[in-house]
Amino acid sequence: MIKFLDLQAVNARFEPALREAMQRVLSSGWYVLASECEAFEAEFARFCGADQCVSVANGLDALVLTLRAMGIGPGDEVLVPSNTFIATWLAVTQVGATPVPVEPVEATYNMDPACLGAAVTARTRAIIPVHLYGQPAELDPILAFARERGLRVIEDAAQAHGARYHGQTIGARADAACWSFYPGKNLGALGDGGAVTTNDAALAGRLRTLRNYGSSTKYHHDEIGSNSRLDELQAAILRVKLAALPGDNARRAAIARAYDAGLADLPLVLPTVPPHIDPVWHLYVVRHPRRDMLARRLAEAGVMTVIHYPVAPHLQPAYATLGIARGTLPLAERLQDEVLSLPIGPTQSDAETAAVVRIVRDCVGAL
Ligand SMILES: *Cc1c(COP(=O)(O)O)cnc(C)c1O
C-alpha cells in the first residue's frame, strides 16, 4: 500500500530535534508570542526574502487579517481563482466582501491574467492569486494589472513554501503573501499555524495589532481585533522543519521528475511548468476524463490518491447564496471532474515512486 503522504514518517525523521524544541518551550515558561515566535518570524522572513513576517494561528486567518488590515470589507469585491481550496474564498466572505471568480490557464491551473479584465468592476479592491499545487501563479502580469488600477495583490502561498518565480523565492513580490503551516503542507507544524510575509512595515504593524486583540500595548485596544497567534510550541517545531524544507522540496522535485519521465507517453495530462517557474510540488496533479474509474483502479492496486478539489467553490452549498450558476465557470467545472493527485512527499522512496509509475501505467492502459 503506497500512502498519499506519510505524515508520521515525515515527522519521525526529526524526533530528537522536535523533542528538544518542545522541551525548550516547556521549560521556558513562555507559551504565546515570545522568543520562539520571534525567531521563527525572522527566519521565515529571511527564507522568503521579505522584510517582515507576522505569524498567525492558521492560513485562513492570514488571509482574513491581511484583507482586514487593508481595509477591505462590505461592498468590496476581490478577484479569486475559480479553482482553489475554499479557504481563499472564505477569507473574502469572512470580511464581508464578495469573491469574484477568475478562471485559470488550463495548462498551469493558475489564475489567467487575461481573464482579469472581464472580472474587474468599480468595486474591485484586491486580487488573490493562489500558487496552486506549489506552482507560482503568473505574478508579474497580475501585479501590472493591479498597479494600473490601484488594486492590492495578496498571494495565497499556502501550498508553495520555497517556490521560485523568475528565480526569486515567493513571499515578497506582491503586497503580502499568506502562508499555512497545516501539517500536510510542504512546511507543516504539528497542529495549525500561519503567517503573512510582506515588505510593507505599516501593514505588518497592523497585522501584529489585529492578531492580538487589536492591541499594541497590553490592555489598550486601538481597534476590534481577534486572537490569532502562533503558539511557541508550533513556532519551535517550525524552526526545526524550516531548516529541512529545501531538502524536502528537492526530494519532491525528484519524484515529480520521475513521474514526468515515467508517464509522459500515456493518455494522461501531466503538469506543465513554464521555464521561469520553479514549483515545490506540494501536489503532483494529473488529469484523465475517466478520473473516478482510474482512482478506483489505483486504490485496488494499492496506490492512494486524492482529488484537489472535487467541487469548485461556486458549486459548494456554502456558496449557493452567491448565485453563480453551473456552466458559468466551465474550466473550473471540468477540472473538478478530471484532476487526480498522485502520492508525493519527502519520505517517499524511489521504489515507491517506481511502483506508482508502474501501477499508473497498468491502470491507465486497462481503462
Ligand atoms: C491550506 C490552504 C489554506 C488555508 O490554510 P489553513 O492553515 O488550513 O487555514 C488557504 N489556501 C490554500 C490554497 C490552502 O491550500
Tab-separated table of C-alpha atoms and ligand atoms in Angstrom:
chain	number	residue	atom	x	y	z
A	1	MET	CA	0.000	0.000	0.000
A	2	ILE	CA	1.513	3.334	-1.042
A	3	LYS	CA	0.203	6.184	1.080
A	4	PHE	CA	-0.671	9.530	-0.458
A	5	LEU	CA	1.509	11.287	2.148
A	6	ASP	CA	3.038	9.521	5.161
A	7	LEU	CA	2.949	12.323	7.759
A	8	GLN	CA	4.066	10.021	10.568
A	9	ALA	CA	7.243	9.199	8.621
A	10	VAL	CA	7.706	12.838	7.608
A	11	ASN	CA	7.874	13.953	11.247
A	12	ALA	CA	9.604	10.857	12.674
A	13	ARG	CA	12.806	11.985	10.907
A	14	PHE	CA	13.009	14.985	13.255
A	15	GLU	CA	12.098	13.308	16.557
A	16	PRO	CA	15.219	14.154	18.591
A	17	ALA	CA	15.246	17.790	17.391
A	18	LEU	CA	11.478	18.135	17.889
A	19	ARG	CA	11.708	16.732	21.431
A	20	GLU	CA	14.486	19.193	22.214
A	21	ALA	CA	12.437	22.099	20.773
A	22	MET	CA	9.324	21.119	22.739
A	23	GLN	CA	11.334	20.683	25.956
A	24	ARG	CA	12.833	24.140	25.434
A	25	VAL	CA	9.341	25.691	25.247
A	26	LEU	CA	8.098	23.644	28.207
A	27	SER	CA	10.997	24.851	30.350
A	28	SER	CA	10.819	28.468	29.228
A	29	GLY	CA	7.560	29.378	30.931
A	30	TRP	CA	6.522	31.423	27.838
A	31	TYR	CA	3.886	29.860	25.608
A	32	VAL	CA	2.425	32.609	23.378
A	33	LEU	CA	4.146	35.469	21.476
A	34	ALA	CA	7.637	35.053	22.893
A	35	SER	CA	11.142	34.223	21.683
A	36	GLU	CA	10.407	31.125	19.546
A	37	CYS	CA	7.736	33.020	17.644
A	38	GLU	CA	10.066	35.993	17.113
A	39	ALA	CA	12.890	33.736	15.978
A	40	PHE	CA	10.670	31.812	13.571
A	41	GLU	CA	9.299	35.045	12.106
A	42	ALA	CA	12.838	36.311	11.474
A	43	GLU	CA	13.945	33.006	9.958
A	44	PHE	CA	10.901	32.644	7.713
A	45	ALA	CA	11.108	36.283	6.557
A	46	ARG	CA	14.742	35.660	5.591
A	47	PHE	CA	13.801	32.428	3.818
A	48	CYS	CA	11.214	34.334	1.732
A	49	GLY	CA	13.428	37.370	1.150
A	50	ALA	CA	10.775	39.536	2.842
A	51	ASP	CA	11.339	42.379	5.322
A	52	GLN	CA	8.554	41.264	7.652
A	53	CYS	CA	6.863	38.077	8.802
A	54	VAL	CA	3.835	38.132	11.095
A	55	SER	CA	2.836	34.705	12.379
A	56	VAL	CA	-0.830	33.917	12.987
A	57	ALA	CA	-2.970	30.936	14.006
A	58	ASN	CA	-3.600	29.423	10.540
A	59	GLY	CA	-3.609	30.116	6.806
A	60	LEU	CA	-7.227	31.236	6.641
A	61	ASP	CA	-6.593	33.832	9.354
A	62	ALA	CA	-3.500	35.036	7.464
A	63	LEU	CA	-5.767	35.876	4.509
A	64	VAL	CA	-8.612	37.278	6.636
A	65	LEU	CA	-6.364	39.533	8.730
A	66	THR	CA	-4.494	40.771	5.636
A	67	LEU	CA	-7.775	41.752	3.963
A	68	ARG	CA	-8.901	43.478	7.179
A	69	ALA	CA	-5.545	45.239	7.558
A	70	MET	CA	-6.009	46.579	4.011
A	71	GLY	CA	-9.441	47.896	4.945
A	72	ILE	CA	-11.295	45.551	2.591
A	73	GLY	CA	-14.844	44.736	3.691
A	74	PRO	CA	-18.561	45.026	2.880
A	75	GLY	CA	-19.285	46.405	-0.591
A	76	ASP	CA	-15.845	45.451	-1.888
A	77	GLU	CA	-15.045	42.778	-4.456
A	78	VAL	CA	-11.946	40.582	-4.505
A	79	LEU	CA	-10.821	38.558	-7.537
A	80	VAL	CA	-10.078	34.929	-6.611
A	81	PRO	CA	-9.345	31.757	-8.617
A	82	SER	CA	-12.389	29.731	-9.691
A	83	ASN	CA	-10.408	26.544	-8.891
A	84	THR	CA	-8.887	26.787	-5.431
A	85	PHE	CA	-9.239	25.397	-1.937
A	86	ILE	CA	-12.301	27.057	-0.431
A	87	ALA	CA	-10.252	28.975	2.199
A	88	THR	CA	-9.298	31.582	-0.429
A	89	TRP	CA	-12.979	32.408	-0.914
A	90	LEU	CA	-13.857	32.065	2.792
A	91	ALA	CA	-11.349	34.765	3.693
A	92	VAL	CA	-13.107	37.204	1.365
A	93	THR	CA	-16.570	36.379	2.699
A	94	GLN	CA	-15.359	36.479	6.324
A	95	VAL	CA	-14.516	40.172	5.963
A	96	GLY	CA	-17.896	40.828	4.332
A	97	ALA	CA	-16.527	41.334	0.803
A	98	THR	CA	-17.607	39.416	-2.311
A	99	PRO	CA	-15.383	36.834	-4.044
A	100	VAL	CA	-15.394	37.220	-7.847
A	101	PRO	CA	-14.040	34.096	-9.584
A	102	VAL	CA	-11.416	34.203	-12.332
A	103	GLU	CA	-10.769	31.128	-14.490
A	104	PRO	CA	-7.282	29.548	-14.709
A	105	VAL	CA	-4.874	28.931	-17.561
A	106	GLU	CA	-5.672	25.328	-18.437
A	107	ALA	CA	-2.031	24.244	-18.690
A	108	THR	CA	-0.933	25.531	-15.265
A	109	TYR	CA	-4.233	25.613	-13.304
A	110	ASN	CA	-3.260	29.084	-12.057
A	111	MET	CA	-5.233	32.350	-12.375
A	112	ASP	CA	-5.315	33.565	-16.004
A	113	PRO	CA	-4.132	37.207	-16.163
A	114	ALA	CA	-6.053	37.550	-19.464
A	115	CYS	CA	-9.337	36.915	-17.597
A	116	LEU	CA	-8.877	39.710	-15.034
A	117	GLY	CA	-10.235	42.469	-17.282
A	118	ALA	CA	-13.656	40.842	-17.609
A	119	ALA	CA	-13.920	40.301	-13.841
A	120	VAL	CA	-12.885	43.726	-12.556
A	121	THR	CA	-15.518	46.345	-11.623
A	122	ALA	CA	-15.534	49.723	-9.890
A	123	ARG	CA	-15.912	47.845	-6.594
A	124	THR	CA	-12.823	45.607	-7.054
A	125	ARG	CA	-10.221	46.250	-4.338
A	126	ALA	CA	-7.812	43.316	-4.492
A	127	ILE	CA	-6.671	40.175	-6.318
A	128	ILE	CA	-5.711	36.925	-4.562
A	129	PRO	CA	-3.682	34.684	-6.900
A	130	VAL	CA	-3.107	31.212	-5.455
A	131	HIS	CA	0.153	29.359	-6.142
A	132	LEU	CA	-1.854	26.203	-6.687
A	133	TYR	CA	-0.279	22.777	-6.141
A	134	GLY	CA	3.041	24.520	-5.297
A	135	GLN	CA	3.481	26.263	-8.646
A	136	PRO	CA	3.651	30.091	-8.587
A	137	ALA	CA	0.902	31.961	-10.431
A	138	GLU	CA	1.868	34.462	-13.179
A	139	LEU	CA	2.594	37.241	-10.689
A	140	ASP	CA	4.117	39.881	-12.985
A	141	PRO	CA	1.144	40.388	-15.339
A	142	ILE	CA	-1.233	40.174	-12.357
A	143	LEU	CA	0.799	42.820	-10.486
A	144	ALA	CA	0.956	45.049	-13.595
A	145	PHE	CA	-2.835	44.803	-13.996
A	146	ALA	CA	-3.335	45.641	-10.322
A	147	ARG	CA	-0.886	48.552	-10.239
A	148	GLU	CA	-2.617	50.207	-13.208
A	149	ARG	CA	-5.922	50.144	-11.329
A	150	GLY	CA	-4.768	50.743	-7.738
A	151	LEU	CA	-5.675	47.227	-6.585
A	152	ARG	CA	-3.872	45.272	-3.851
A	153	VAL	CA	-2.399	41.840	-4.583
A	154	ILE	CA	-2.315	39.159	-1.871
A	155	GLU	CA	-0.539	35.905	-2.705
A	156	ASP	CA	-2.183	32.776	-1.291
A	157	ALA	CA	1.084	30.893	-0.825
A	158	ALA	CA	-0.321	28.147	1.425
A	159	GLN	CA	0.879	25.419	-0.973
A	160	ALA	CA	4.143	26.931	-2.171
A	161	HIS	CA	6.790	27.347	0.585
A	162	GLY	CA	10.089	27.911	-1.212
A	163	ALA	CA	8.743	28.059	-4.783
A	164	ARG	CA	10.511	30.476	-7.129
A	165	TYR	CA	9.216	32.890	-9.759
A	166	HIS	CA	11.834	34.284	-12.159
A	167	GLY	CA	14.462	32.911	-9.757
A	168	GLN	CA	13.082	34.766	-6.733
A	169	THR	CA	11.592	32.889	-3.779
A	170	ILE	CA	7.941	33.861	-3.492
A	171	GLY	CA	6.654	35.794	-0.495
A	172	ALA	CA	7.905	39.314	-1.159
A	173	ARG	CA	6.748	40.239	-4.666
A	174	ALA	CA	3.125	41.295	-4.072
A	175	ASP	CA	1.687	43.448	-1.261
A	176	ALA	CA	1.557	40.427	1.031
A	177	ALA	CA	1.879	36.647	0.906
A	178	CYS	CA	-0.219	34.413	3.154
A	179	TRP	CA	1.052	31.071	4.415
A	180	SER	CA	-0.388	27.999	6.091
A	181	PHE	CA	1.626	25.582	8.224
A	182	TYR	CA	-1.128	22.968	8.414
A	183	PRO	CA	0.612	19.577	8.956
A	184	GLY	CA	0.206	18.401	5.347
A	185	LYS	CA	1.736	21.498	3.723
A	186	ASN	CA	5.361	21.495	2.489
A	187	LEU	CA	6.274	23.327	5.713
A	188	GLY	CA	3.932	21.785	8.272
A	189	ALA	CA	3.623	22.193	12.037
A	190	LEU	CA	2.248	19.568	14.445
A	191	GLY	CA	-1.022	21.475	14.528
A	192	ASP	CA	-2.317	24.669	12.951
A	193	GLY	CA	-0.187	27.674	12.060
A	194	GLY	CA	0.040	30.506	9.556
A	195	ALA	CA	1.911	33.668	8.653
A	196	VAL	CA	1.960	36.734	6.435
A	197	THR	CA	5.164	37.948	4.777
A	198	THR	CA	5.440	41.456	3.351
A	199	ASN	CA	7.842	44.324	2.685
A	200	ASP	CA	5.215	46.793	3.957
A	201	ALA	CA	6.132	47.681	7.554
A	202	ALA	CA	2.866	49.539	8.161
A	203	LEU	CA	0.822	46.531	7.014
A	204	ALA	CA	2.900	44.234	9.250
A	205	GLY	CA	2.277	46.553	12.199
A	206	ARG	CA	-1.472	46.454	11.652
A	207	LEU	CA	-1.372	42.675	11.402
A	208	ARG	CA	0.512	42.434	14.719
A	209	THR	CA	-2.231	44.502	16.345
A	210	LEU	CA	-5.115	42.664	14.681
A	211	ARG	CA	-3.827	39.187	15.659
A	212	ASN	CA	-3.599	40.257	19.305
A	213	TYR	CA	-6.994	41.726	20.302
A	214	GLY	CA	-6.395	44.946	18.363
A	215	SER	CA	-3.814	45.833	20.979
A	216	SER	CA	-0.263	47.105	20.644
A	217	THR	CA	0.052	47.946	24.353
A	218	LYS	CA	-1.369	45.410	26.781
A	219	TYR	CA	-4.974	46.218	27.834
A	220	HIS	CA	-5.137	49.182	25.426
A	221	HIS	CA	-7.203	48.397	22.318
A	222	ASP	CA	-6.981	50.558	19.208
A	223	GLU	CA	-9.416	48.509	17.137
A	224	ILE	CA	-11.615	45.425	17.234
A	225	GLY	CA	-9.019	42.719	16.751
A	226	SER	CA	-9.051	38.968	17.137
A	227	ASN	CA	-6.998	36.274	18.821
A	228	SER	CA	-4.934	34.643	16.081
A	229	ARG	CA	-1.430	33.824	17.248
A	230	LEU	CA	1.116	31.113	16.503
A	231	ASP	CA	1.927	29.417	19.799
A	232	GLU	CA	5.510	28.973	20.972
A	233	LEU	CA	5.354	25.192	20.639
A	234	GLN	CA	4.412	25.337	16.938
A	235	ALA	CA	6.960	28.107	16.302
A	236	ALA	CA	9.752	25.999	17.836
A	237	ILE	CA	8.634	22.965	15.787
A	238	LEU	CA	8.505	25.037	12.581
A	239	ARG	CA	12.074	26.268	13.155
A	240	VAL	CA	13.262	22.640	13.107
A	241	LYS	CA	11.274	21.865	9.975
A	242	LEU	CA	12.173	25.074	8.111
A	243	ALA	CA	15.824	24.016	8.186
A	244	ALA	CA	14.858	20.825	6.328
A	245	LEU	CA	12.479	22.453	3.825
A	246	PRO	CA	14.946	22.934	0.924
A	247	GLY	CA	15.954	19.255	1.116
A	248	ASP	CA	12.332	18.133	1.372
A	249	ASN	CA	11.355	20.271	-1.633
A	250	ALA	CA	14.261	18.817	-3.638
A	251	ARG	CA	13.019	15.310	-2.824
A	252	ARG	CA	9.523	16.218	-4.036
A	253	ALA	CA	11.018	17.629	-7.252
A	254	ALA	CA	12.914	14.364	-7.865
A	255	ILE	CA	9.658	12.415	-7.519
A	256	ALA	CA	7.935	14.818	-9.930
A	257	ARG	CA	10.740	14.317	-12.486
A	258	ALA	CA	10.379	10.540	-12.160
A	259	TYR	CA	6.623	10.814	-12.764
A	260	ASP	CA	7.198	13.157	-15.736
A	261	ALA	CA	9.608	10.682	-17.325
A	262	GLY	CA	7.665	7.535	-16.466
A	263	LEU	CA	4.197	8.721	-17.511
A	264	ALA	CA	4.983	11.008	-20.488
A	265	ASP	CA	3.669	8.685	-23.207
A	266	LEU	CA	0.334	7.895	-21.524
A	267	PRO	CA	-3.047	9.399	-22.490
A	268	LEU	CA	-2.920	11.370	-19.229
A	269	VAL	CA	-2.471	15.152	-18.847
A	270	LEU	CA	0.687	15.776	-16.772
A	271	PRO	CA	1.666	19.056	-15.046
A	272	THR	CA	3.108	21.828	-17.259
A	273	VAL	CA	5.760	24.140	-15.803
A	274	PRO	CA	6.791	27.349	-17.634
A	275	PRO	CA	10.598	27.800	-17.778
A	276	HIS	CA	10.665	30.827	-15.423
A	277	ILE	CA	8.905	28.927	-12.642
A	278	ASP	CA	10.315	26.504	-10.022
A	279	PRO	CA	7.429	24.765	-8.258
A	280	VAL	CA	7.750	22.961	-4.923
A	281	TRP	CA	5.426	20.109	-5.902
A	282	HIS	CA	3.028	20.323	-2.985
A	283	LEU	CA	0.917	18.104	-5.235
A	284	TYR	CA	1.531	16.226	-8.474
A	285	VAL	CA	-1.782	16.519	-10.306
A	286	VAL	CA	-2.691	14.555	-13.425
A	287	ARG	CA	-5.908	14.661	-15.442
A	288	HIS	CA	-7.986	11.976	-17.097
A	289	PRO	CA	-11.572	12.131	-18.409
A	290	ARG	CA	-12.378	8.887	-16.534
A	291	ARG	CA	-10.776	10.062	-13.318
A	292	ASP	CA	-13.095	8.302	-10.850
A	293	MET	CA	-12.582	4.923	-12.506
A	294	LEU	CA	-8.809	5.495	-12.581
A	295	ALA	CA	-8.748	6.443	-8.879
A	296	ARG	CA	-10.729	3.307	-8.001
A	297	ARG	CA	-8.401	1.012	-10.001
A	298	LEU	CA	-5.334	2.648	-8.419
A	299	ALA	CA	-6.767	2.159	-4.933
A	300	GLU	CA	-7.468	-1.526	-5.697
A	301	ALA	CA	-3.825	-1.854	-6.803
A	302	GLY	CA	-2.577	-0.187	-3.587
A	303	VAL	CA	-1.917	3.398	-4.706
A	304	MET	CA	-3.760	6.031	-2.673
A	305	THR	CA	-4.738	9.213	-4.496
A	306	VAL	CA	-6.655	12.370	-3.514
A	307	ILE	CA	-8.766	14.831	-5.543
A	308	HIS	CA	-7.836	18.521	-5.207
A	309	TYR	CA	-10.656	19.543	-5.392
A	310	PRO	CA	-13.805	17.545	-6.207
A	311	VAL	CA	-16.243	20.503	-6.067
A	312	ALA	CA	-15.347	24.038	-7.225
A	313	PRO	CA	-16.167	26.716	-4.609
A	314	HIS	CA	-19.047	28.251	-6.608
A	315	LEU	CA	-20.811	24.846	-6.686
A	316	GLN	CA	-20.451	24.264	-2.944
A	317	PRO	CA	-23.724	24.551	-0.972
A	318	ALA	CA	-21.901	27.102	1.206
A	319	TYR	CA	-21.806	29.493	-1.751
A	320	ALA	CA	-25.284	28.870	-3.170
A	321	THR	CA	-26.138	32.375	-1.930
A	322	LEU	CA	-23.706	33.908	-4.454
A	323	GLY	CA	-25.964	32.563	-7.222
A	324	ILE	CA	-23.159	31.636	-9.626
A	325	ALA	CA	-24.902	29.173	-11.949
A	326	ARG	CA	-23.417	25.867	-13.097
A	327	GLY	CA	-21.901	26.416	-16.553
A	328	THR	CA	-20.604	29.903	-15.709
A	329	LEU	CA	-17.057	28.684	-14.948
A	330	PRO	CA	-16.578	25.825	-17.417
A	331	LEU	CA	-12.873	25.298	-16.796
A	332	ALA	CA	-13.181	25.014	-13.002
A	333	GLU	CA	-16.139	22.694	-13.523
A	334	ARG	CA	-14.212	20.423	-15.897
A	335	LEU	CA	-11.082	20.366	-13.720
A	336	GLN	CA	-13.040	19.246	-10.664
A	337	ASP	CA	-14.112	16.148	-12.613
A	338	GLU	CA	-10.705	15.322	-14.130
A	339	VAL	CA	-7.911	16.119	-11.638
A	340	LEU	CA	-6.209	13.431	-9.570
A	341	SER	CA	-3.233	13.891	-7.214
A	342	LEU	CA	-0.647	11.078	-7.159
A	343	PRO	CA	1.304	10.219	-3.991
A	344	ILE	CA	4.179	12.611	-3.267
A	345	GLY	CA	6.111	13.519	-0.140
A	346	PRO	CA	9.636	13.947	1.204
A	347	THR	CA	9.848	10.397	2.578
A	348	GLN	CA	8.511	8.605	-0.497
A	349	SER	CA	11.210	6.161	-1.637
A	350	ASP	CA	12.484	5.600	-5.179
A	351	ALA	CA	10.981	2.113	-5.029
A	352	GLU	CA	7.571	3.519	-4.081
A	353	THR	CA	7.787	6.114	-6.856
A	354	ALA	CA	8.711	3.416	-9.379
A	355	ALA	CA	5.792	1.301	-8.153
A	356	VAL	CA	3.376	4.229	-8.597
A	357	VAL	CA	4.647	4.705	-12.171
A	358	ARG	CA	4.228	1.012	-12.963
A	359	ILE	CA	0.746	0.785	-11.434
A	360	VAL	CA	-0.469	4.031	-13.071
A	361	ARG	CA	0.788	2.697	-16.428
A	362	ASP	CA	-1.100	-0.580	-15.919
A	363	CYS	CA	-4.306	1.121	-14.773
A	364	VAL	CA	-4.388	3.795	-17.492
A	365	GLY	CA	-3.620	1.136	-20.121
A	366	ALA	CA	-6.533	-1.024	-18.914
A	367	LEU	CA	-9.141	1.782	-18.728
B	1	LIG	C1	-4.322	25.119	3.242
B	1	LIG	C2	-4.780	26.271	2.439
B	1	LIG	C3	-5.332	27.427	3.028
B	1	LIG	C4	-5.738	27.509	4.462
B	1	LIG	O1	-4.779	27.213	5.398
B	1	LIG	P1	-5.218	26.700	6.866
B	1	LIG	O2	-3.961	26.792	7.648
B	1	LIG	O3	-5.723	25.309	6.710
B	1	LIG	O4	-6.270	27.632	7.369
B	1	LIG	C5	-5.609	28.503	2.217
B	1	LIG	N1	-5.397	28.457	0.890
B	1	LIG	C6	-4.903	27.363	0.288
B	1	LIG	C7	-4.681	27.392	-1.183
B	1	LIG	C8	-4.590	26.227	1.028
B	1	LIG	O5	-4.130	25.138	0.404
